[in-house]
XYZ file of C-alpha atoms in Angstrom:
697
model
C -8.710 -6.915 -14.320
C -9.885 -9.621 -16.670
C -10.393 -8.522 -20.241
C -13.234 -10.142 -22.149
C -12.530 -11.109 -25.733
C -15.538 -11.123 -28.098
C -15.840 -13.679 -30.858
C -17.019 -12.452 -34.248
C -18.523 -14.661 -36.906
C -18.596 -14.125 -40.676
C -21.269 -16.026 -42.557
C -19.256 -16.079 -45.775
C -16.365 -17.987 -44.217
C -16.029 -21.710 -44.959
C -16.591 -24.310 -42.277
C -13.377 -25.412 -40.565
C -12.966 -28.810 -38.964
C -10.358 -29.200 -36.219
C -9.506 -32.624 -34.874
C -7.597 -32.900 -31.600
C -6.936 -36.081 -29.705
C -4.838 -39.179 -29.314
C -4.463 -39.681 -33.044
C -3.762 -36.071 -33.990
C -0.446 -34.445 -34.842
C 2.025 -34.454 -31.931
C 2.110 -31.071 -30.179
C 5.205 -28.875 -30.207
C 8.100 -30.050 -28.058
C 8.587 -28.950 -24.455
C 11.689 -26.975 -25.381
C 9.923 -25.050 -28.139
C 6.980 -24.256 -25.908
C 9.261 -23.130 -23.080
C 11.056 -20.782 -25.463
C 7.742 -19.272 -26.566
C 6.735 -18.698 -22.950
C 9.964 -16.888 -22.059
C 9.812 -14.716 -25.175
C 6.137 -13.924 -24.559
C 6.805 -12.909 -20.942
C 9.550 -10.530 -22.079
C 7.384 -9.113 -24.868
C 4.628 -8.388 -22.355
C 7.062 -6.351 -20.263
C 8.364 -4.484 -23.316
C 4.867 -3.700 -24.576
C 3.776 -2.396 -21.181
C 6.766 -0.113 -20.826
C 5.710 2.217 -23.637
C 2.279 3.878 -23.401
C 0.286 4.035 -26.594
C -1.404 7.165 -27.878
C -4.292 7.845 -25.500
C -7.838 7.647 -26.690
C -10.225 10.427 -25.704
C -12.089 9.641 -22.488
C -14.959 11.773 -21.253
C -15.548 11.699 -17.505
C -18.596 13.598 -16.206
C -17.802 16.239 -13.616
C -19.230 15.505 -10.197
C -20.712 18.137 -7.903
C -17.734 17.632 -5.621
C -15.381 18.626 -8.439
C -17.510 21.605 -9.370
C -17.862 23.138 -5.902
C -14.202 22.846 -5.013
C -14.484 20.026 -2.514
C -10.822 19.263 -3.119
C -10.048 21.309 -0.005
C -12.310 19.074 2.112
C -9.388 16.779 3.035
C -7.628 19.694 4.750
C -10.773 20.373 6.811
C -10.829 16.911 8.405
C -10.000 16.517 12.112
C -6.733 14.795 12.999
C -8.461 11.943 14.825
C -11.039 10.056 12.810
C -12.981 8.833 15.865
C -13.043 11.118 18.894
C -14.805 9.977 22.059
C -16.909 12.724 23.666
C -18.211 12.237 27.213
C -22.031 12.377 27.150
C -23.622 15.352 28.863
C -25.986 14.957 31.829
C -28.966 15.420 29.531
C -27.692 12.768 27.131
C -27.211 10.308 29.970
C -30.752 10.980 31.209
C -32.256 10.327 27.780
C -30.204 7.143 27.470
C -31.510 5.925 30.849
C -35.101 6.575 29.808
C -34.627 4.690 26.549
C -33.060 1.718 28.367
C -36.007 1.531 30.767
C -38.365 1.121 27.809
C -36.093 -1.308 25.949
C -37.588 -4.546 24.677
C -37.024 -7.557 26.982
C -34.617 -9.339 24.624
C -32.391 -6.249 24.540
C -32.036 -5.994 28.301
C -29.193 -7.278 30.477
C -27.723 -6.540 33.892
C -25.862 -3.350 34.671
C -22.139 -3.953 35.179
C -21.970 -6.641 32.501
C -18.926 -7.373 30.398
C -19.390 -7.357 26.627
C -17.829 -10.641 25.499
C -16.662 -10.896 21.892
C -15.023 -13.773 20.044
C -13.133 -12.920 16.863
C -11.695 -15.586 14.597
C -11.647 -16.566 10.954
C -13.124 -14.053 8.518
C -14.632 -10.716 9.480
C -17.319 -10.026 6.892
C -17.441 -6.628 5.235
C -21.210 -6.599 4.777
C -23.874 -6.821 7.506
C -24.944 -10.449 7.798
C -28.343 -12.070 7.659
C -30.384 -13.075 10.670
C -29.134 -16.677 10.761
C -25.477 -16.080 9.938
C -22.915 -16.761 12.664
C -20.221 -14.694 10.963
C -19.095 -11.491 12.674
C -19.472 -8.473 10.394
C -17.253 -5.405 10.502
C -20.069 -2.817 10.689
C -21.875 -4.688 13.482
C -18.631 -5.214 15.426
C -17.694 -1.540 15.184
C -21.212 -0.530 16.217
C -20.977 -2.797 19.270
C -17.774 -1.116 20.434
C -19.197 2.386 19.898
C -22.415 1.518 21.746
C -20.533 -0.155 24.598
C -18.464 2.991 25.171
C -21.682 4.934 25.889
C -23.770 2.157 27.468
C -23.954 2.555 31.281
C -24.750 -1.167 31.577
C -21.394 -2.222 30.064
C -18.479 -2.224 32.525
C -15.887 -3.365 29.994
C -15.083 -5.525 27.012
C -13.244 -8.835 26.830
C -12.259 -10.195 23.404
C -11.124 -13.721 22.696
C -8.951 -13.581 19.585
C -8.596 -16.754 17.566
C -6.671 -17.223 14.298
C -7.884 -14.544 11.892
C -8.466 -14.771 8.135
C -8.828 -11.136 7.147
C -6.604 -8.371 5.862
C -4.693 -5.672 7.700
C -7.076 -2.858 6.742
C -10.025 -4.450 8.548
C -7.839 -4.911 11.608
C -6.947 -1.223 11.484
C -10.648 -0.360 11.502
C -11.338 -2.660 14.480
C -8.326 -1.283 16.393
C -9.613 2.251 15.830
C -12.927 1.335 17.455
C -11.223 -0.484 20.329
C -9.228 2.683 21.006
C -12.471 4.676 20.877
C -14.005 2.336 23.455
C -10.978 2.578 25.737
C -11.274 6.368 25.677
C -14.456 5.944 27.726
C -12.333 4.777 30.674
C -13.778 1.256 30.759
C -11.547 -1.810 30.872
C -10.684 -3.770 27.742
C -9.093 -7.229 27.828
C -7.782 -9.476 25.082
C -7.405 -13.231 25.565
C -5.604 -15.460 23.086
C -4.380 -19.041 23.053
C -2.833 -19.143 19.587
C -1.656 -15.991 17.909
C 0.522 -14.754 15.105
C 1.232 -11.201 14.032
C -2.356 -10.334 13.020
C -3.886 -11.685 16.197
C -1.327 -9.905 18.360
C -1.737 -6.692 16.371
C -5.416 -6.643 17.288
C -4.789 -7.654 20.903
C -2.223 -4.904 21.402
C -4.945 -2.265 20.987
C -6.626 -3.547 24.174
C -5.384 -2.267 27.498
C -4.674 -5.747 28.840
C -3.479 -8.902 27.063
C -3.858 -12.323 28.677
C -2.871 -15.806 27.548
C -2.508 -19.232 29.183
C 1.033 -20.240 30.263
C 1.118 -22.813 27.452
C -0.102 -20.405 24.749
C 1.443 -20.408 21.288
C 2.212 -16.776 20.504
C 4.458 -16.347 17.484
C 5.599 -12.786 16.760
C 8.620 -13.284 14.524
C 8.173 -11.072 11.494
C 6.466 -11.338 8.138
C 7.054 -12.822 4.727
C 5.370 -12.999 1.347
C 5.893 -15.519 -1.424
C 5.200 -15.851 -5.122
C 4.042 -19.148 -6.593
C 4.966 -20.254 -10.105
C 3.186 -23.023 -11.972
C 5.011 -23.167 -15.279
C 6.904 -26.367 -14.424
C 3.762 -28.084 -13.187
C 1.838 -27.055 -16.302
C 4.504 -28.444 -18.599
C 4.409 -31.808 -16.850
C 0.688 -32.260 -17.435
C 0.658 -30.770 -20.924
C -1.030 -27.388 -20.333
C 0.297 -24.400 -22.247
C -0.854 -20.994 -20.941
C -1.592 -18.484 -23.687
C -1.500 -15.443 -21.404
C -1.260 -11.733 -22.193
C -0.670 -9.416 -19.282
C -0.375 -5.699 -19.908
C 1.734 -3.951 -17.298
C 5.162 -5.112 -16.208
C 3.944 -5.416 -12.594
C 0.844 -7.447 -13.478
C 2.288 -10.531 -11.866
C -0.749 -12.799 -12.233
C 0.665 -13.734 -15.650
C 4.047 -14.540 -14.082
C 2.430 -17.356 -12.114
C 1.774 -19.178 -15.357
C 4.685 -18.068 -17.549
C 7.667 -18.054 -15.191
C 9.497 -20.362 -12.814
C 10.852 -17.587 -10.611
C 10.046 -14.074 -9.419
C 10.574 -11.195 -11.847
C 12.323 -8.035 -10.685
C 9.149 -5.909 -11.018
C 7.229 -8.391 -8.874
C 10.052 -8.495 -6.339
C 10.033 -4.693 -6.231
C 6.319 -4.317 -5.518
C 6.127 -7.169 -3.019
C 9.128 -5.784 -1.130
C 7.469 -2.359 -0.926
C 4.223 -3.897 0.372
C 6.097 -6.003 2.902
C 8.005 -2.948 4.134
C 4.805 -0.962 4.636
C 3.015 -3.774 6.485
C 6.024 -4.526 8.692
C 6.738 -0.866 9.498
C 3.063 -0.182 10.233
C 2.843 -3.216 12.517
C 5.919 -2.175 14.484
C 4.804 1.460 14.812
C 1.250 0.640 15.931
C 2.242 -2.083 18.413
C 4.950 0.135 19.902
C 2.484 3.001 20.349
C -0.131 0.722 21.967
C 2.342 -0.848 24.412
C 4.198 2.367 25.206
C 7.452 0.938 23.840
C 9.934 2.142 21.278
C 9.933 0.652 17.787
C 13.447 -0.632 18.419
C 12.157 -2.626 21.416
C 9.417 -4.230 19.335
C 11.847 -5.154 16.551
C 14.348 -6.578 19.050
C 11.620 -8.705 20.633
C 10.516 -10.124 17.272
C 14.114 -10.906 16.354
C 14.469 -12.959 19.539
C 11.925 -15.473 18.258
C 10.587 -15.852 21.792
C 8.483 -18.905 22.560
C 8.571 -19.020 26.383
C 5.441 -17.233 27.618
C 7.109 -16.308 30.895
C 9.746 -14.472 28.876
C 7.024 -12.839 26.765
C 5.384 -11.583 29.950
C 8.682 -10.414 31.402
C 9.317 -8.404 28.236
C 5.960 -6.659 28.691
C 4.229 -8.072 25.643
C 1.442 -9.741 27.643
C -0.160 -8.508 30.855
C -0.558 -11.859 32.564
C -0.578 -15.622 32.101
C -3.919 -17.069 33.162
C -6.214 -19.858 32.102
C -9.720 -19.053 31.004
C -11.283 -20.000 34.331
C -8.859 -17.639 36.066
C -9.775 -14.883 33.618
C -13.417 -15.485 34.514
C -12.631 -14.956 38.207
C -10.834 -11.718 37.367
C -13.891 -10.522 35.451
C -16.172 -11.269 38.391
C -14.111 -8.905 40.531
C -14.173 -6.227 37.831
C -17.909 -6.452 37.252
C -19.061 -7.177 40.806
C -20.402 -10.547 39.789
C -21.375 -13.173 42.320
C -19.269 -16.207 43.046
C -21.351 -18.443 40.801
C -22.455 -15.887 38.244
C -20.654 -13.552 35.857
C -22.821 -10.881 34.183
C -22.014 -10.848 30.472
C -23.635 -10.000 27.169
C -22.511 -11.530 23.901
C -22.154 -10.244 20.354
C -25.314 -11.929 19.024
C -27.516 -10.202 21.581
C -25.715 -6.872 21.829
C -25.641 -6.202 18.098
C -29.458 -5.983 18.251
C -29.332 -3.018 20.653
C -30.166 0.095 18.651
C -27.399 2.692 18.329
C -30.015 5.445 18.590
C -30.456 4.453 22.259
C -27.163 6.240 22.903
C -27.633 9.049 20.413
C -25.537 7.300 17.763
C -26.847 7.647 14.225
C -29.904 9.474 15.553
C -31.611 12.673 14.410
C -30.838 14.679 11.330
C -32.980 15.194 8.304
C -30.315 14.066 5.889
C -28.709 10.654 5.527
C -25.454 9.213 4.242
C -25.907 5.841 2.551
C -23.160 3.219 2.887
C -23.031 0.714 0.033
C -20.730 -2.208 0.829
C -19.324 -4.347 -1.977
C -17.170 -7.347 -1.177
C -15.603 -10.159 -3.181
C -14.507 -10.880 -6.713
C -16.305 -9.005 -9.498
C -18.204 -11.407 -11.737
C -20.396 -10.985 -14.776
C -24.129 -11.577 -14.724
C -26.359 -11.185 -11.672
C -27.457 -13.070 -8.594
C -24.039 -13.445 -6.984
C -23.460 -14.528 -3.392
C -22.365 -12.336 -0.505
C -18.787 -13.193 -1.453
C -19.022 -11.769 -4.990
C -19.853 -8.458 -6.631
C -22.181 -8.246 -9.622
C -22.889 -5.123 -11.646
C -26.638 -5.762 -11.580
C -26.798 -5.781 -7.769
C -24.630 -2.696 -7.325
C -26.428 -0.729 -10.049
C -29.794 -1.582 -8.507
C -28.675 -0.205 -5.144
C -27.182 2.943 -6.659
C -30.303 3.719 -8.673
C -32.472 3.295 -5.594
C -30.248 5.745 -3.697
C -30.430 8.232 -6.554
C -34.216 8.385 -6.205
C -34.120 8.843 -2.417
C -34.182 12.597 -1.719
C -33.327 12.111 1.954
C -29.892 10.723 1.070
C -27.409 13.587 0.757
C -24.252 11.586 -0.010
C -22.968 8.062 -0.527
C -20.002 6.096 0.820
C -19.057 3.227 -1.488
C -17.131 0.643 0.509
C -14.960 -1.586 -1.689
C -13.246 -4.826 -0.708
C -12.362 -6.522 -3.988
C -9.294 -7.765 -5.893
C -11.079 -7.149 -9.217
C -12.506 -9.517 -11.775
C -14.726 -9.070 -14.817
C -13.836 -6.049 -16.987
C -17.305 -5.396 -18.366
C -18.954 -5.543 -14.936
C -16.318 -3.144 -13.574
C -16.957 -0.663 -16.367
C -20.745 -0.816 -15.984
C -20.434 -0.034 -12.283
C -17.915 2.741 -13.014
C -20.427 4.400 -15.322
C -23.316 4.071 -12.856
C -21.227 5.567 -10.055
C -20.402 8.497 -12.354
C -24.102 8.976 -13.074
C -24.968 8.974 -9.367
C -22.140 11.425 -8.665
C -23.848 13.992 -10.899
C -26.547 14.422 -8.236
C -24.960 13.193 -4.972
C -21.291 13.103 -3.893
C -19.892 9.566 -3.755
C -16.861 8.823 -1.571
C -14.948 5.553 -1.921
C -13.783 3.757 1.227
C -11.289 0.972 0.583
C -11.097 -2.074 2.845
C -8.449 -4.828 2.683
C -8.168 -4.825 -1.111
C -9.426 -2.463 -3.784
C -7.253 -3.424 -6.725
C -7.732 -3.738 -10.479
C -11.520 -3.852 -10.956
C -11.869 -2.742 -7.336
C -9.864 0.384 -8.107
C -11.875 0.805 -11.326
C -14.971 1.260 -9.130
C -13.228 3.599 -6.695
C -11.839 5.953 -9.329
C -15.385 6.911 -10.346
C -15.936 8.496 -6.925
C -15.386 12.120 -5.916
C -12.788 11.192 -3.311
C -11.016 7.984 -2.297
C -10.204 6.994 1.296
C -7.965 4.010 2.095
C -6.321 2.506 5.143
C -2.526 2.709 5.165
C -2.356 -1.053 4.637
C -5.068 -1.357 2.014
C -3.812 -3.055 -1.154
C -4.865 -1.003 -4.154
C -3.906 0.028 -7.670
C -3.214 -2.823 -10.097
C -4.246 -0.723 -13.085
C -3.490 -3.377 -15.641
C -4.946 -6.273 -17.595
C -4.280 -9.985 -17.750
C -6.148 -12.176 -20.189
C -5.647 -15.450 -21.974
C -6.572 -19.083 -22.297
C -5.044 -22.480 -21.637
C -4.017 -24.577 -24.620
C -4.830 -28.151 -23.599
C -3.925 -29.908 -26.850
C -1.018 -31.883 -25.404
C -2.981 -32.764 -22.284
C -5.820 -34.141 -24.409
C -3.313 -36.329 -26.241
C -1.905 -37.672 -22.987
C -5.383 -38.485 -21.693
C -6.538 -40.061 -24.938
C -9.311 -37.480 -25.075
C -10.530 -36.621 -28.597
C -12.499 -33.591 -29.681
C -13.771 -32.305 -33.051
C -14.873 -28.695 -33.479
C -17.001 -27.380 -36.339
C -16.690 -23.623 -36.782
C -17.669 -20.916 -39.218
C -16.017 -17.519 -39.079
C -12.383 -16.462 -39.067
C -12.191 -15.945 -35.307
C -14.692 -18.565 -34.144
C -11.989 -20.735 -32.566
C -10.011 -17.870 -31.095
C -10.611 -19.060 -27.523
C -10.581 -22.770 -28.280
C -8.647 -24.669 -25.655
C -7.842 -27.427 -28.138
C -5.337 -25.409 -30.187
C -2.736 -22.667 -29.733
C -3.163 -19.172 -31.169
C -2.231 -18.705 -34.805
C -0.112 -15.633 -35.653
C -3.212 -13.701 -36.708
C -5.133 -14.752 -33.615
C -2.224 -13.829 -31.349
C -2.026 -10.379 -32.934
C -5.757 -9.803 -32.483
C -5.642 -11.042 -28.908
C -2.673 -8.785 -28.100
C -4.430 -5.773 -29.609
C -7.569 -6.526 -27.612
C -5.610 -6.758 -24.352
C -3.765 -3.497 -25.062
C -7.063 -1.787 -25.895
C -8.541 -2.908 -22.558
C -5.462 -1.661 -20.696
C -5.432 1.722 -22.413
C -9.133 2.181 -21.723
C -8.605 1.404 -18.026
C -5.522 3.590 -17.733
C -7.007 6.546 -19.597
C -10.214 6.466 -17.576
C -8.120 6.368 -14.400
C -6.184 9.414 -15.605
C -9.335 11.360 -16.442
C -11.097 10.331 -13.234
C -8.168 11.330 -11.031
C -7.318 14.528 -12.889
C -3.905 13.196 -13.956
C -2.161 13.135 -17.298
C -1.979 9.829 -19.142
C 1.812 9.929 -18.867
C 1.669 10.422 -15.087
C -0.890 7.635 -14.732
C 1.284 5.317 -16.812
C 4.077 5.758 -14.267
C 1.910 4.478 -11.403
C -0.155 1.986 -13.411
C 1.374 -0.965 -15.341
C -0.428 -3.401 -13.058
C 1.446 -2.362 -9.906
C -0.210 -2.822 -6.515
C 0.388 -0.195 -3.847
C -0.234 0.093 -0.141
C -2.782 2.739 0.793
C -0.003 4.808 2.345
C 2.013 4.928 -0.870
C -1.079 5.350 -3.024
C -1.861 8.560 -1.144
C 1.538 9.994 -2.089
C 1.160 9.340 -5.833
C -2.380 10.626 -6.339
C -4.310 7.350 -6.430
C -5.881 7.993 -2.995
C -7.005 11.281 -1.393
C -7.111 10.532 2.342
C -6.158 7.813 4.814
C -8.656 6.287 7.220
C -11.728 4.105 7.457
C -15.480 4.379 7.017
C -15.856 7.216 9.534
C -13.329 9.282 7.603
C -15.235 8.636 4.383
C -18.490 9.718 6.059
C -16.815 12.956 7.164
C -15.746 13.652 3.588
C -19.228 12.775 2.329
C -20.810 15.308 4.693
C -18.443 18.057 3.586
C -18.967 17.215 -0.092
C -22.742 17.466 0.453
C -22.393 20.934 1.931
C -22.959 19.796 5.528
C -20.852 20.587 8.575
C -18.796 17.938 10.331
C -20.867 18.295 13.508
C -24.205 18.127 11.677
C -26.262 15.089 12.684
C -26.955 12.678 9.842
C -28.397 9.193 9.700
C -26.022 6.558 8.375
C -27.945 3.997 6.318
C -26.387 0.587 5.690
C -28.131 -0.363 2.458
C -26.242 -3.586 1.686
C -26.830 -6.999 3.193
C -24.907 -10.196 2.577
C -26.812 -12.938 0.810
C -26.622 -16.050 2.939
C -27.409 -19.211 1.010
C -28.576 -22.506 2.570
C -25.183 -23.984 1.668
C -23.419 -21.292 3.695
C -25.677 -21.952 6.669
C -24.858 -25.654 6.488
C -21.115 -24.932 6.351
C -21.214 -22.474 9.224
C -21.742 -18.979 7.848
C -20.611 -16.594 5.201
C -17.000 -16.044 6.198
C -15.569 -18.302 3.530
C -12.136 -18.054 2.004
C -11.749 -17.325 -1.689
C -11.282 -20.979 -2.598
C -14.361 -21.911 -0.558
C -16.333 -19.195 -2.334
C -15.341 -20.582 -5.728
C -16.357 -24.045 -4.620
C -19.696 -22.638 -3.440
C -20.326 -21.115 -6.866
C -19.560 -24.436 -8.512
C -21.929 -26.334 -6.202
C -24.704 -23.797 -6.692
C -24.331 -24.138 -10.462
C -24.666 -27.908 -10.206
C -27.699 -27.668 -7.903
C -29.333 -25.334 -10.421
C -29.011 -27.996 -13.091
C -25.743 -26.854 -14.630
C -22.804 -28.983 -15.682
C -19.374 -29.042 -14.048
C -17.985 -27.002 -16.946
C -20.678 -24.353 -16.485
C -19.822 -24.171 -12.811
C -16.185 -23.747 -13.706
C -17.066 -20.867 -16.007
C -19.102 -19.244 -13.213
C -16.047 -19.242 -11.001
C -13.612 -18.392 -13.760
C -14.182 -14.655 -13.731
C -13.562 -14.545 -9.985
C -10.000 -15.846 -9.821
C -7.641 -17.610 -12.192
C -5.309 -19.475 -9.847
C -7.907 -21.629 -8.019
C -9.580 -22.569 -11.317
C -6.195 -23.496 -12.732
C -5.683 -25.812 -9.774
C -9.044 -27.422 -10.621
C -7.725 -28.050 -14.114
C -4.496 -29.524 -12.784
C -6.402 -31.770 -10.384
C -8.626 -33.008 -13.191
C -5.629 -33.590 -15.425
C -3.725 -35.563 -12.802
C -6.829 -37.658 -12.096
C -6.865 -38.610 -15.761
C -10.584 -39.284 -15.805
C -12.990 -38.613 -18.652
C -15.197 -36.525 -16.351
C -12.188 -34.456 -15.394
C -11.252 -33.978 -19.031
C -14.715 -32.659 -19.855
C -14.320 -29.949 -17.222
C -11.036 -28.756 -18.715
C -12.344 -26.824 -21.750
C -14.064 -24.367 -19.417
C -10.798 -23.837 -17.604
C -9.005 -23.437 -20.914
C -11.159 -20.503 -21.994
C -11.148 -18.643 -18.692
C -9.939 -15.041 -18.571
C -9.204 -14.010 -15.010
C -6.865 -12.066 -12.766
C -5.884 -11.528 -9.168
C -2.834 -9.847 -7.671
C -0.398 -12.479 -6.367
C -0.319 -10.775 -2.989
C -4.051 -11.470 -2.620
C -3.755 -15.116 -3.643
C -0.853 -15.638 -1.252
C -2.704 -13.908 1.573
C -5.787 -16.081 1.123
C -3.682 -19.240 0.990
C -1.597 -18.420 4.060
C -4.645 -17.448 6.098
C -6.443 -20.648 5.100
C -3.464 -22.678 6.323
C -3.336 -20.728 9.556
C -7.019 -21.266 10.231
C -6.777 -24.960 9.387
C -3.769 -25.545 11.634
C -5.054 -23.747 14.721
C -8.463 -25.112 15.696
C -9.916 -22.959 18.520
C -10.890 -24.597 21.773
C -14.348 -24.224 23.290
C -14.794 -22.370 26.577
C -17.714 -21.508 28.885
C -16.783 -17.824 29.169
C -16.999 -17.263 25.433
C -19.840 -19.683 24.644
C -22.338 -16.850 24.105
C -19.894 -14.461 22.451
């Protein structure tokens, strides 16, 4: 979580004039600076190892805590989603509703629901003109199709994916629900890695062309370190990270992986790998040893992949189309299908889903980096937007409980705390259950810990209770570029965050104290919110990221599962029975800007999102440096790369953008940065081919 450092001014202080540029004093040598960086990195670890005396933190009790809802987890059914065959009366009502359906929601009986999944899967429902597939709409489609007498089966074309493992777990759960209806389910893929195959394995049948590129060889994770690159261009990071596992600071201060970082990344890798093997083995009816042995073979011959039982058949798309005609009873020249864009408009209430019930459970979906201010895009979280939604829910008497869905690596500290407080206020009148998606770390966990209960997928990345803050000292870079700058200031701390000079001893001490204060506040609130001692919280905090599975064993998470599991907990916390009918209200909608429409939708990667923020700032009349500051609170590494690019360009325009980068205070777990980067490369290297079967998907 990024800590914000206030600047105080004292009117009685004299004016200071600082000159920095080509003619100024030569900056400290490379060797001296390198020594400072190593010492600082070790001091950060030492400081984080010993918890300070906790400050008193008051956390309001929620109704769930008062009425003993802690036993609600034990009351949950073993299976989160259980398919129940509709009764004769239910089928009759469904038939009557379909007869009166609007023309644009009708299609032929015996049709195949055709879906195409690739790139990002958005967490929030998308706008009318967005082409991005959203998780709630996709899951609704699979639930409706299981009960829809017009749908004979589902066929999914899986292209290179750019989403996390937790979302894939949620989609797999709904595919398994659909298959329980007895209808066929096919997966078709031309290029696939572990994520694509993981999703395909949940389908009953897996098809690929004979020349397909299917790579199932294991998993890896890497840490990137920029210290050497920074030294070459003259950038000195003045970074303070509290928590020995808070590895975002290591990116800037080290040239190799620290043991704490190696420890947490190894644990995450183990959990993802083991979960992949277990789930694929269960879906294919194989032993885990068979799956591991197949991956270790590094198989590339699709005939051998088929012989090993890891694909059902090798067919081209036109051959798959002929197979579907036989399954659906289609004519020789016509295959009855319905695509995602049309089918998502079919109302779930047609099949008795989300119908009836006087009470409602509201689902608030938050996705993206947490930034200060208001008016963020669908790829960011702002306190103003979330607070507005929560206050509206508080006034709605029909809403009995709330599920807060979180998919965020963190960001701005103040915004996180404001949302934490508002969630606590709402929880005084309505139970609030957190549901974690791919990532709910740092500021994302800050939001979740305000809720009555926390639900996570086994492969959610969470925790990261820690702080990283700092600035870039660009004095040497300015000298190299011949860039001069004079600063007039009044007040002892006015130039605390100046990028044109390093911290003085007094400034460094103040900055360190501020960072430690932010960490202790975060940690102590986490302890109070979770009913843990500060000492126990310190053991699992220190900036460490955990898988959802491990987080559940150390008290950071209450239950494992997805949105449906969170809704079950919300009903129990509201005093309702599990089989009581409630309406589920999706109150959040992604904001789709004209720029996103031009670029093809809202499923942008993190770096694309940051670029979008920068462009929007410029279009609104801002300067490049203002745009850089807008993106700064979202993620440190991409903004740092902007600074490096500007420095290497050596232009005056690039130099003017650097002060904004120098003053940025940002964080993001390395695992998130690496995941975004690797997925972006995968998507870029595997362009999907067009096909008539999936044109309308």
